[in-house]
Short mmCIF file of C-alpha atoms in Angstrom, two decimals:
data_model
loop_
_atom_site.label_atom_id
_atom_site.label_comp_id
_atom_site.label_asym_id
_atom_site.label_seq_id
_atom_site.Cartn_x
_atom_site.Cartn_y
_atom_site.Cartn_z
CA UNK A 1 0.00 0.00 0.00
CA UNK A 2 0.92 3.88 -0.49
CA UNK A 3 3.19 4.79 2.48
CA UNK A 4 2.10 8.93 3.94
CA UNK A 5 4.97 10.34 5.29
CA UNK A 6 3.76 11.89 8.70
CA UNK A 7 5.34 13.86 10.89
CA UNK A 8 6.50 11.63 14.28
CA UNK A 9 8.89 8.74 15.53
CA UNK A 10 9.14 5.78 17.20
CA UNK A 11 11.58 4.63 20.14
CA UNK A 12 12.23 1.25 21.19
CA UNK A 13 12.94 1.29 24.41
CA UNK A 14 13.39 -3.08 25.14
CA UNK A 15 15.14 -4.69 24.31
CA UNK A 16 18.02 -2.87 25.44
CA UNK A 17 21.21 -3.21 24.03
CA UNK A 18 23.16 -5.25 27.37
CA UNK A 19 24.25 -8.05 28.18
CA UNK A 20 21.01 -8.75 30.00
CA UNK A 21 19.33 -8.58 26.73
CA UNK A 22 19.13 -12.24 25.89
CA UNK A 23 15.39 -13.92 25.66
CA UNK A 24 15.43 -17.94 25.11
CA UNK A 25 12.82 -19.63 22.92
CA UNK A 26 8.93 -20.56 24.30
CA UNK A 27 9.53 -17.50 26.67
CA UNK A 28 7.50 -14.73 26.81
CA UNK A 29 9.03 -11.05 26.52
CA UNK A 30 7.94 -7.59 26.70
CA UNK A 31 8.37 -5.40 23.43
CA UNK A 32 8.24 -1.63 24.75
CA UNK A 33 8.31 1.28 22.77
CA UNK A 34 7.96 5.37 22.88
CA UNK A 35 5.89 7.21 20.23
CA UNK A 36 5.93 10.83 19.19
CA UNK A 37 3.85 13.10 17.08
CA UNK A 38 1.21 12.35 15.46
CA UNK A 39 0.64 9.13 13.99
CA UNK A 40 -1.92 6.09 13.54
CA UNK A 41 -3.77 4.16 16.12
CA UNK A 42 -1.65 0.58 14.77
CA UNK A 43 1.57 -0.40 14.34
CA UNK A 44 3.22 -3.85 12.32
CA UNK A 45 6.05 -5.22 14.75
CA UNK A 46 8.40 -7.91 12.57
CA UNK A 47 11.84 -9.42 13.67
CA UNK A 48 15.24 -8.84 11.26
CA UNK A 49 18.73 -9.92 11.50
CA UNK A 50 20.85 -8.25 13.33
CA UNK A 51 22.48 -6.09 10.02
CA UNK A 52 18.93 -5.57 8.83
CA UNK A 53 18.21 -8.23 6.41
CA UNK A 54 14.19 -9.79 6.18
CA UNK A 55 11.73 -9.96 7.97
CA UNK A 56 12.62 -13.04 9.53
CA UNK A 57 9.46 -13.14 11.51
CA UNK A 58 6.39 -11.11 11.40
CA UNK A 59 6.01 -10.41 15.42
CA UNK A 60 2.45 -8.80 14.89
CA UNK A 61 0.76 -8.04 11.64
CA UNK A 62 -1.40 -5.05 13.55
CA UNK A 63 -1.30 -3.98 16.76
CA UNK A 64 -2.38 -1.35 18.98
CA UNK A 65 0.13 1.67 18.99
CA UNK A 66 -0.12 1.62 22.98
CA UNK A 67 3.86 1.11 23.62
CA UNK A 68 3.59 -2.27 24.91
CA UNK A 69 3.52 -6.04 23.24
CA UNK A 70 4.16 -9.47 25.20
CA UNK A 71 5.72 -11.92 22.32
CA UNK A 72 6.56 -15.54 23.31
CA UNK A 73 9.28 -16.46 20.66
CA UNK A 74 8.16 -18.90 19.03
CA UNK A 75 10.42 -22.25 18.11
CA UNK A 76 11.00 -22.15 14.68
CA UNK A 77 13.32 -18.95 15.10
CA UNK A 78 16.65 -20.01 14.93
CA UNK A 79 19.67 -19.01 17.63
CA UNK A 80 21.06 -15.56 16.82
CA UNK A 81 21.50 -11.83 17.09
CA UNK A 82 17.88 -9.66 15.85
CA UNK A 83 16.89 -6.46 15.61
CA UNK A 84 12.52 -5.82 16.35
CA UNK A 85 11.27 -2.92 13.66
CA UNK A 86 8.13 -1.21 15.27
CA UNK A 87 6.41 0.40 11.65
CA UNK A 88 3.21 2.94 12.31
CA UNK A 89 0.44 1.59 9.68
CA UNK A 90 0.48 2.83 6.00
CA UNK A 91 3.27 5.31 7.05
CA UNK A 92 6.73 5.55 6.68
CA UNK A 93 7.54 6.35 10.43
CA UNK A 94 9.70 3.44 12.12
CA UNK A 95 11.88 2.45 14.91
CA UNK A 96 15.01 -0.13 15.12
CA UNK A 97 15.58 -1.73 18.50
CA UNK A 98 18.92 -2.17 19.77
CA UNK A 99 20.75 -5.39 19.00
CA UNK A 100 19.61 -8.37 20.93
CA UNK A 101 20.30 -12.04 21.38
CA UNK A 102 17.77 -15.33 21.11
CA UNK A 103 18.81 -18.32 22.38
CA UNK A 104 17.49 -21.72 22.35
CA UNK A 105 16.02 -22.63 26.02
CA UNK A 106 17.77 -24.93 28.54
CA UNK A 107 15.57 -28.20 29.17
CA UNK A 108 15.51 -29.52 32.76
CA UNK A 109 17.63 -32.78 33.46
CA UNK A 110 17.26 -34.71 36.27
CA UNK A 111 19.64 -34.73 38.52
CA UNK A 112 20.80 -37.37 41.31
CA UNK A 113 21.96 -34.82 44.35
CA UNK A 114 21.04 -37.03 47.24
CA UNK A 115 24.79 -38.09 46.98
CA UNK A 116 26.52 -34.54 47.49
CA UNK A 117 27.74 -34.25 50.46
CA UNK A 118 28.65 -30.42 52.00
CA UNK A 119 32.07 -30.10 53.56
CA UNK A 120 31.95 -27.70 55.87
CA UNK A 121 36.00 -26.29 56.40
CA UNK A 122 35.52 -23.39 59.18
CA UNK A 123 35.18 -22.82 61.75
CA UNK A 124 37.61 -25.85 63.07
CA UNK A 125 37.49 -28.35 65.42
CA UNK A 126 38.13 -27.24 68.84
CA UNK A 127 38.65 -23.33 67.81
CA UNK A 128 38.03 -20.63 70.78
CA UNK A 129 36.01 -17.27 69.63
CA UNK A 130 35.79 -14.70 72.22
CA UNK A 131 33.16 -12.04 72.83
CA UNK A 132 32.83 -9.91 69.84
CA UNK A 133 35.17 -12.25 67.63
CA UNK A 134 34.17 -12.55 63.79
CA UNK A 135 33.43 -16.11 63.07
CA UNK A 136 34.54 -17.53 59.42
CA UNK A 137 32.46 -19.99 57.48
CA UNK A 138 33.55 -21.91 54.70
CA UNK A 139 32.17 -24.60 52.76
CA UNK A 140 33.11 -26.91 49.95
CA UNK A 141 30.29 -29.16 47.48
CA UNK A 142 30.30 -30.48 44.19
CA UNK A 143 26.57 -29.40 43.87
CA UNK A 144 27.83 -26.64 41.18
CA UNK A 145 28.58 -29.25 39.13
CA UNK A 146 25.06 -30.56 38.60
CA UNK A 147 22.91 -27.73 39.67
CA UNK A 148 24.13 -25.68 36.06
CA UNK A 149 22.03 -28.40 34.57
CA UNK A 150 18.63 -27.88 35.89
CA UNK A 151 16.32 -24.96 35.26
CA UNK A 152 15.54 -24.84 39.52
CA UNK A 153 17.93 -22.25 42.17
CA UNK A 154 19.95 -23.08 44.72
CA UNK A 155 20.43 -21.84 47.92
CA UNK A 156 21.83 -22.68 50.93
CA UNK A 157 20.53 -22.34 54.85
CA UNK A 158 23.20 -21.38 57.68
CA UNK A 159 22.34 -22.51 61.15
CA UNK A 160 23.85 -22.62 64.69
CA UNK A 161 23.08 -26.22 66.63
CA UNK A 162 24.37 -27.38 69.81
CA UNK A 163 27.92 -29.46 70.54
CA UNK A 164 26.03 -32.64 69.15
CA UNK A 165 24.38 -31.05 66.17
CA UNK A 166 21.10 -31.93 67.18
CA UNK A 167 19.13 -29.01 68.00
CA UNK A 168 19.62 -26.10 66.25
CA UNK A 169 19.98 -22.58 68.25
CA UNK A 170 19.80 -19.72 66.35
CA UNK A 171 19.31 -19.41 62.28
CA UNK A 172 22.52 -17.70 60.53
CA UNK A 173 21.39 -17.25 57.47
CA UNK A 174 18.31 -18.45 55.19
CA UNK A 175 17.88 -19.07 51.37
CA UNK A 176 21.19 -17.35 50.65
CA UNK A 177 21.66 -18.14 46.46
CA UNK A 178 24.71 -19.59 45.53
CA UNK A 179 25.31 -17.41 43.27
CA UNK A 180 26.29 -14.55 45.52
CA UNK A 181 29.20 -16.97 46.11
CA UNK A 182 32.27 -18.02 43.94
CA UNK A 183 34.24 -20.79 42.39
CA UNK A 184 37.49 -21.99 43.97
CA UNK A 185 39.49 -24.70 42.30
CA UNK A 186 37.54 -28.17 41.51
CA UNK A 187 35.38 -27.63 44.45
CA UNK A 188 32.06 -25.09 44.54
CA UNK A 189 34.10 -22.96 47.28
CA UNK A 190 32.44 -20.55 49.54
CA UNK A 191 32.85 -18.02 52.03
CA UNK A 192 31.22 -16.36 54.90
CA UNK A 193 31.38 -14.42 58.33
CA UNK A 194 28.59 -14.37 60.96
CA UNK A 195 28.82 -11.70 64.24
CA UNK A 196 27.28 -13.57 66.90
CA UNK A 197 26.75 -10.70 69.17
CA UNK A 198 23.67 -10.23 67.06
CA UNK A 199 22.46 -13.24 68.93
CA UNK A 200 23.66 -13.21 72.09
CA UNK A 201 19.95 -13.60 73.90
CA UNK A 202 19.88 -17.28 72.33
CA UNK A 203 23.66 -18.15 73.05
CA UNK A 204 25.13 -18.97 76.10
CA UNK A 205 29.28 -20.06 76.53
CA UNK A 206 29.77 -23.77 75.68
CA UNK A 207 30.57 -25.44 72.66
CA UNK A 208 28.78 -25.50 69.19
CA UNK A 209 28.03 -26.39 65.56
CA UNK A 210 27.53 -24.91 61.97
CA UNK A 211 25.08 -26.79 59.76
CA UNK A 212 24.87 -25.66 56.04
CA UNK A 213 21.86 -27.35 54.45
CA UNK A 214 21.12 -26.98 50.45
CA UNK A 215 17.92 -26.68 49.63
CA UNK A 216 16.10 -25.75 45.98
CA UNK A 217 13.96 -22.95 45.81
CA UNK A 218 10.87 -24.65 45.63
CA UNK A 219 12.50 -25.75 49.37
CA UNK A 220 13.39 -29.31 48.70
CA UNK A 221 16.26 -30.40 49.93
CA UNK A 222 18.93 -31.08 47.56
CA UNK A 223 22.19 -32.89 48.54
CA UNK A 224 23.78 -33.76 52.13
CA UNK A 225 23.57 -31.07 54.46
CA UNK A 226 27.43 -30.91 56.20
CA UNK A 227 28.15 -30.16 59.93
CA UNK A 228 31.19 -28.01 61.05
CA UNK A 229 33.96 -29.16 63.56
CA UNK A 230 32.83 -28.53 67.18
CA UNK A 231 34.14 -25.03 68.75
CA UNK A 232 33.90 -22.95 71.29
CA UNK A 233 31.92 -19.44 71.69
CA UNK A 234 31.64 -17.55 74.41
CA UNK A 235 28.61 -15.48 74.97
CA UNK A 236 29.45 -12.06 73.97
CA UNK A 237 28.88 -8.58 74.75
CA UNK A 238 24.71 -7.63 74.89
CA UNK A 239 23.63 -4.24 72.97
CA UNK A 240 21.05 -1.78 75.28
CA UNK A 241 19.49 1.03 74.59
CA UNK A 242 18.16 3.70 76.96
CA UNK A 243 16.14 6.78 76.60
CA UNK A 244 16.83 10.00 78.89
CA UNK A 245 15.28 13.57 79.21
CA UNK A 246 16.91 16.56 80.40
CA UNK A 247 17.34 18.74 83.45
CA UNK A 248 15.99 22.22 81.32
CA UNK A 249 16.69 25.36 83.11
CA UNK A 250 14.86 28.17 81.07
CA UNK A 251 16.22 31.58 82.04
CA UNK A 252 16.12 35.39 80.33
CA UNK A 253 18.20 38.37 80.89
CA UNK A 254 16.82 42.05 80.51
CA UNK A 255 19.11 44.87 79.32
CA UNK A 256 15.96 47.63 78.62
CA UNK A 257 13.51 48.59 81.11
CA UNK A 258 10.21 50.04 81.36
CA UNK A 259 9.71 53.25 83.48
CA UNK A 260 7.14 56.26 83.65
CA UNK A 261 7.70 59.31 82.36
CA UNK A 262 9.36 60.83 85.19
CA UNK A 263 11.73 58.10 85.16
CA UNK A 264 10.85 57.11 88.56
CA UNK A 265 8.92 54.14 88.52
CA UNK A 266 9.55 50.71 86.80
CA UNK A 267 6.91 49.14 85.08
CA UNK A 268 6.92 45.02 86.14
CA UNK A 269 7.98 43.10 83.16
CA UNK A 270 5.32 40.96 81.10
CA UNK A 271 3.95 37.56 83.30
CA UNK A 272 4.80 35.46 80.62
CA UNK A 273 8.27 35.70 81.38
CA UNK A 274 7.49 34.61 85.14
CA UNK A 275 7.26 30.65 83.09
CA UNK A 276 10.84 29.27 83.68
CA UNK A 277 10.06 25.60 83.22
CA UNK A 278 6.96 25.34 81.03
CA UNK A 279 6.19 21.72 80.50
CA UNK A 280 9.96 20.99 80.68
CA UNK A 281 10.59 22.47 77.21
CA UNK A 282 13.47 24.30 76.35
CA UNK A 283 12.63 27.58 75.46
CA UNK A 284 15.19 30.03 73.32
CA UNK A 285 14.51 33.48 71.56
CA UNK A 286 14.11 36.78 71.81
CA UNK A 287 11.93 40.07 72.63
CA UNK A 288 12.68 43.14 71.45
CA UNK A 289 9.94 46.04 71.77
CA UNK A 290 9.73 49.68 71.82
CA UNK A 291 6.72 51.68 72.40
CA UNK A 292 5.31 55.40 74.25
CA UNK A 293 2.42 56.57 75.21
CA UNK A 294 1.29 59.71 77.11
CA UNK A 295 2.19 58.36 80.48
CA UNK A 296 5.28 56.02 79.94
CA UNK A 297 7.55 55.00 77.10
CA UNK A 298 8.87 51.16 76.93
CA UNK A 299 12.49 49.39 75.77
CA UNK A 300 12.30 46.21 76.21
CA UNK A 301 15.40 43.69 75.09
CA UNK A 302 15.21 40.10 76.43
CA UNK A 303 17.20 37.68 75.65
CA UNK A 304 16.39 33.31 76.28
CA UNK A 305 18.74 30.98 76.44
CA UNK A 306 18.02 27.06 77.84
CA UNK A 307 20.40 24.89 79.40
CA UNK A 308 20.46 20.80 79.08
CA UNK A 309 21.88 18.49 81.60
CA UNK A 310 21.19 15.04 80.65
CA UNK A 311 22.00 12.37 83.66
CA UNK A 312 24.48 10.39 81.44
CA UNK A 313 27.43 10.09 84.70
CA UNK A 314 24.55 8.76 86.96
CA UNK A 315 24.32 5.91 83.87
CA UNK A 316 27.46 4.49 84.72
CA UNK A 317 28.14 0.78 85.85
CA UNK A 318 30.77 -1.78 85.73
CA UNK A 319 30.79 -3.84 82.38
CA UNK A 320 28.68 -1.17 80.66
CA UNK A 321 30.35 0.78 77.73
CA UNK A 322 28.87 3.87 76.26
CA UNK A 323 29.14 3.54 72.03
CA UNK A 324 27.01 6.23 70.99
CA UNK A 325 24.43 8.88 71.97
CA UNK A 326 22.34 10.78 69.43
CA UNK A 327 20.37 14.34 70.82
CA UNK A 328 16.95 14.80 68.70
CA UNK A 329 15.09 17.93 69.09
CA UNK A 330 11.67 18.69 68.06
CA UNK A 331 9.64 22.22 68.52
CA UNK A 332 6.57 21.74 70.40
CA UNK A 333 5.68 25.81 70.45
CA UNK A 334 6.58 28.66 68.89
CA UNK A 335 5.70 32.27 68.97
CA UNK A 336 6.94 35.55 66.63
CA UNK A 337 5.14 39.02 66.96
CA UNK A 338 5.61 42.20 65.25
CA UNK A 339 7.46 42.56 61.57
CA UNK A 340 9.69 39.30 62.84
CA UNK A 341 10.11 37.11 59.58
CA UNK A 342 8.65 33.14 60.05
CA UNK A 343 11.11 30.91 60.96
CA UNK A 344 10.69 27.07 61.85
CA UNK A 345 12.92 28.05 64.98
CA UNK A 346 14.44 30.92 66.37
CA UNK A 347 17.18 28.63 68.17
CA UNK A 348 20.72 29.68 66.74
CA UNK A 349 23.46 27.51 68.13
CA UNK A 350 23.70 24.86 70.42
CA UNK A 351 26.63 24.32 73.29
CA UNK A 352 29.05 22.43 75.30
CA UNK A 353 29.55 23.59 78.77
CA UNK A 354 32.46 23.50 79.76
CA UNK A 355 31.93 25.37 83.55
CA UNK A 356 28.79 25.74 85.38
CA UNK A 357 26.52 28.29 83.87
CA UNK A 358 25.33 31.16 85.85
CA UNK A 359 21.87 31.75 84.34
CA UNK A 360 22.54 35.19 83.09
CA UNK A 361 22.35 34.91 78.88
CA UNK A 362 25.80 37.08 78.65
CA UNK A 363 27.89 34.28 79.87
CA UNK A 364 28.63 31.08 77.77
CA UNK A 365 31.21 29.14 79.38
CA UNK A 366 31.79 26.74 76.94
CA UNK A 367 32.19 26.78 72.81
CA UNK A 368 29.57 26.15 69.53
CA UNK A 369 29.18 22.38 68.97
CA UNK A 370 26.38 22.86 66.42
CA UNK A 371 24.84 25.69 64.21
CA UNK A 372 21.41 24.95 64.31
CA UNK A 373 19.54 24.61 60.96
CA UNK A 374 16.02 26.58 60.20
CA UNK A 375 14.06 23.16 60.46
CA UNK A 376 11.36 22.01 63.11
CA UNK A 377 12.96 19.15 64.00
CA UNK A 378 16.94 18.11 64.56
CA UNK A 379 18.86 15.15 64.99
CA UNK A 380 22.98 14.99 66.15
CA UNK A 381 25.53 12.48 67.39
CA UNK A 382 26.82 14.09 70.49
CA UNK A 383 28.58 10.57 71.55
CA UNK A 384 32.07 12.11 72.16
CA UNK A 385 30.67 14.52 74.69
CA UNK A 386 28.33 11.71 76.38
CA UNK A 387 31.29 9.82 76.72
CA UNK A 388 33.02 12.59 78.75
CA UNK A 389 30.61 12.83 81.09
CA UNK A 390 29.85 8.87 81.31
CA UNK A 391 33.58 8.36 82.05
CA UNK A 392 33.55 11.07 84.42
CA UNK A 393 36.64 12.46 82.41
CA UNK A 394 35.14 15.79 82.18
CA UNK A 395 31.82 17.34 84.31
CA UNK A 396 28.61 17.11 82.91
CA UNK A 397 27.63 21.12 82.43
CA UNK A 398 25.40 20.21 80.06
CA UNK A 399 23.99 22.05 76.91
CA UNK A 400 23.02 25.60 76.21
CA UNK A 401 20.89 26.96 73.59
CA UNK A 402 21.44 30.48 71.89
CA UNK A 403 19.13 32.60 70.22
CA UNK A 404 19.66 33.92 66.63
CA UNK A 405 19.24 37.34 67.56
CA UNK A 406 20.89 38.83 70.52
CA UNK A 407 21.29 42.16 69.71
CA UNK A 408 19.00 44.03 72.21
CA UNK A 409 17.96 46.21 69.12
CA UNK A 410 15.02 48.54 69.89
CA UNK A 411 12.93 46.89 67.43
CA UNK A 412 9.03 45.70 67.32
CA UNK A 413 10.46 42.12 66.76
CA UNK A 414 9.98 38.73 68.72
CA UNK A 415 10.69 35.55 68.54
CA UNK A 416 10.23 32.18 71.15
CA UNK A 417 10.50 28.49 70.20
CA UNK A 418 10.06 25.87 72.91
CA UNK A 419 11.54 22.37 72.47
CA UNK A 420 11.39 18.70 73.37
CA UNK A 421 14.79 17.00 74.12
CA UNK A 422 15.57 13.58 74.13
CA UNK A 423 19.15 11.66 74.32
CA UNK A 424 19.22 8.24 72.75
CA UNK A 425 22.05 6.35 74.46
CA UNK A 426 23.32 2.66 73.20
CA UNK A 427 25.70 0.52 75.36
CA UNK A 428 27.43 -2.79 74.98
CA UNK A 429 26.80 -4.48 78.01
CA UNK A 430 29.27 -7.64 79.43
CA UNK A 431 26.02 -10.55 79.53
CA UNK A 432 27.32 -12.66 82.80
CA UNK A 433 27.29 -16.90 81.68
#
């Protein structure tokens, strides 16, 4: 038929041109394809050679232009490299696929595996792991040899059992595919490592085995399952975790008063500055204000600043070893007034004491371990400063918040956000036998 040139194009998007891109005979594929412009509703999809010669194979006479086509590849094509031409109906736009590979299928054999023995090689007979020791397992099979032969997976469960390998104790590792292992020499070599502090609830000090146990993936078993040498393992070193809130000491410092117009008598700051310890929040900001009337004129400046003491020294014990504490903050409440610009917080910096703090918001005895982001919510590894005070190695002073703005400026502007502190502290803990 007459071929109308159109305005458009096709893209074939799979098959891709990888090494991935191989599809075996009686299996079903997906054909996937981009169009652009306009063009018709149908398109003719037909298989060539690989340098362009045919059709070989008409894929689909017409089909819906809709981007998408499963094929099963029929038997009759022969093994090769192909190229899929997507043609829009009675026009001459076209696309080319990549260059791709079919290949005939692998048929199933069966197999005799109930003769394959696993040989497991470590840990050894008779070897001591200690607390927190990485233990090696290694494992030998011909399996490889006859598993390539079958269309079915293989995979292989780890397990811990007791000195006589009869009950097992904790499970390793399940349905691990042999393929995330490698070849080494004649043998189907592999290798492994296993932590067994992340067990340490089920494992007590005494002597145990390793059992590795093939299995297909439809879970058959498949082959001999193989026992380690018995060793030793000592029950290690248990991980806690422990939550703990602050000790919050809210104060504010005033630079501007308030008096009358003879200068006389002071006007008694705002009540809402009488709330220290709100809630136990932090609280951190700012008030600035400046107004007159016919009886009095006003400067305020305040200034809030909140200290932090978490109880980490009072944590300590024998056998208990701090590894890491993480501070997360949150704003629960927040106030501005005035021509004060939003901001998620009006919390500047954050830091460490290194003296006790007096309470007036002049004096920071200690130096910036964190400029704090414009975001409601914060989260910081503080571990190296927990560990101080859990060791006792320096005092615990504590935290102190800063404002952004601590200028005193005489300036319709304010600013308060109140927080929610928490300290997330994990130990390693000696587990007595």
């Amino acid at each position: 038929e007459h071929l109308k040139a159109r305005t458009g194009s096709i893209v074939i998007k799979n098959p891709k041109n990888k090494t991935s891109s191989v599809w075996k005979k009686n299996r079903s594929y997906s054909i996937k394809w981009d169009k652009f412009g306009k063009m018709p509703d149908t398109v003719r999809i037909i298989l060539k050679t690989s340098t362009g010669t045919g059709p070989i194979h008409v894929i689909k006479k017409s089909s819906p232009n809709s981007g998408y086509l499963s094929w099963k590849i029929p038997e009759s094509i022969a093994p090769g490299k192909y190229k899929i031409v997507i043609n829009a109906s009675k026009t001459d736009i076209r696309g080319f696929s990549n260059t791709f590979t079919i290949t005939r299928e692998l048929k199933a054999k069966p197999v005799n595996l109930s003769s394959k023995q696993v040989i497991v090689k470590k840990p050894k007979k008779n070897r001591k792991y200690a607390p927190g020791a990485i233990i090696p397992i290694n494992w030998e099979t011909d399996l490889h040899k006859e598993i390539l032969n079958t269309n079915n997976s293989l995979y292989f469960d780890i397990a811990l059992y007791d000195r006589n390998g009869v009950n097992k104790i904790y499970t390793i590792v399940k349905r691990k595919d042999f393929r995330e292992f490698h070849l080494g020499g004649k043998r189907y070599g592999t290798k492994w490592t296993w932590n067994p502090s992340e067990a340490n609830s089920a494992i007590k000090t005494g002597q145990y085995k390793i059992k590795i146990t093939p299995k297909f993936a439809d879970k058959d078993p498949c082959g001999m399952p193989g026992f380690s040498g018995r060793f030793n393992l000592s029950r290690g070193l248990k991980k806690v975790t422990q939550t703990l809130n602050p000790q919050i000491r809210n104060r504010h410092s005033l630079k501007m008063k308030s008096y009358t117009q003879d200068n006389k008598t002071l006007i008694k700051p705002p009540v809402w500055l009488e709330d220290q310890n709100k809630s136990q929040r932090a609280r951190v900001g700012y008030r600035n204000s400046y107004s007159t009337n016919y009886t009095a004129y006003t400067y305020f400046g305040f200034i809030f600043r909140s200290q932090l003491i978490f109880p980490v020294d009072k944590q300590r014990e024998e056998g208990k070893l701090l590894l890491k504490a993480t501070l997360r903050l949150k704003v629960d409440g927040y106030s501005a007034s005035y021509i004060h610009p939003r901001k998620a917080t009006c919390a500047k910096a954050l830091y460490y004491m290194t003296g006790p703090w007096s309470g007036k918001c002049t004096d920071t005895p200690g130096y910036l371990i964190k400029s704090i982001p414009d975001q409601s919510s914060l989260t910081m590894d503080i571990t190296q400063f927990a560990q101080n005070w859990y060791t006792g190695s320096e005092p615990n002073h504590g935290l102190l918040f800063l404002s952004w703005d601590e200028s005193f400026e005489h300036e319709n502007i304010a600013c308060l956000t109140w927080y929610k502190a928490e300290l997330f502290l994990e130990y390693l803990r000696k587990v007595k036998n």
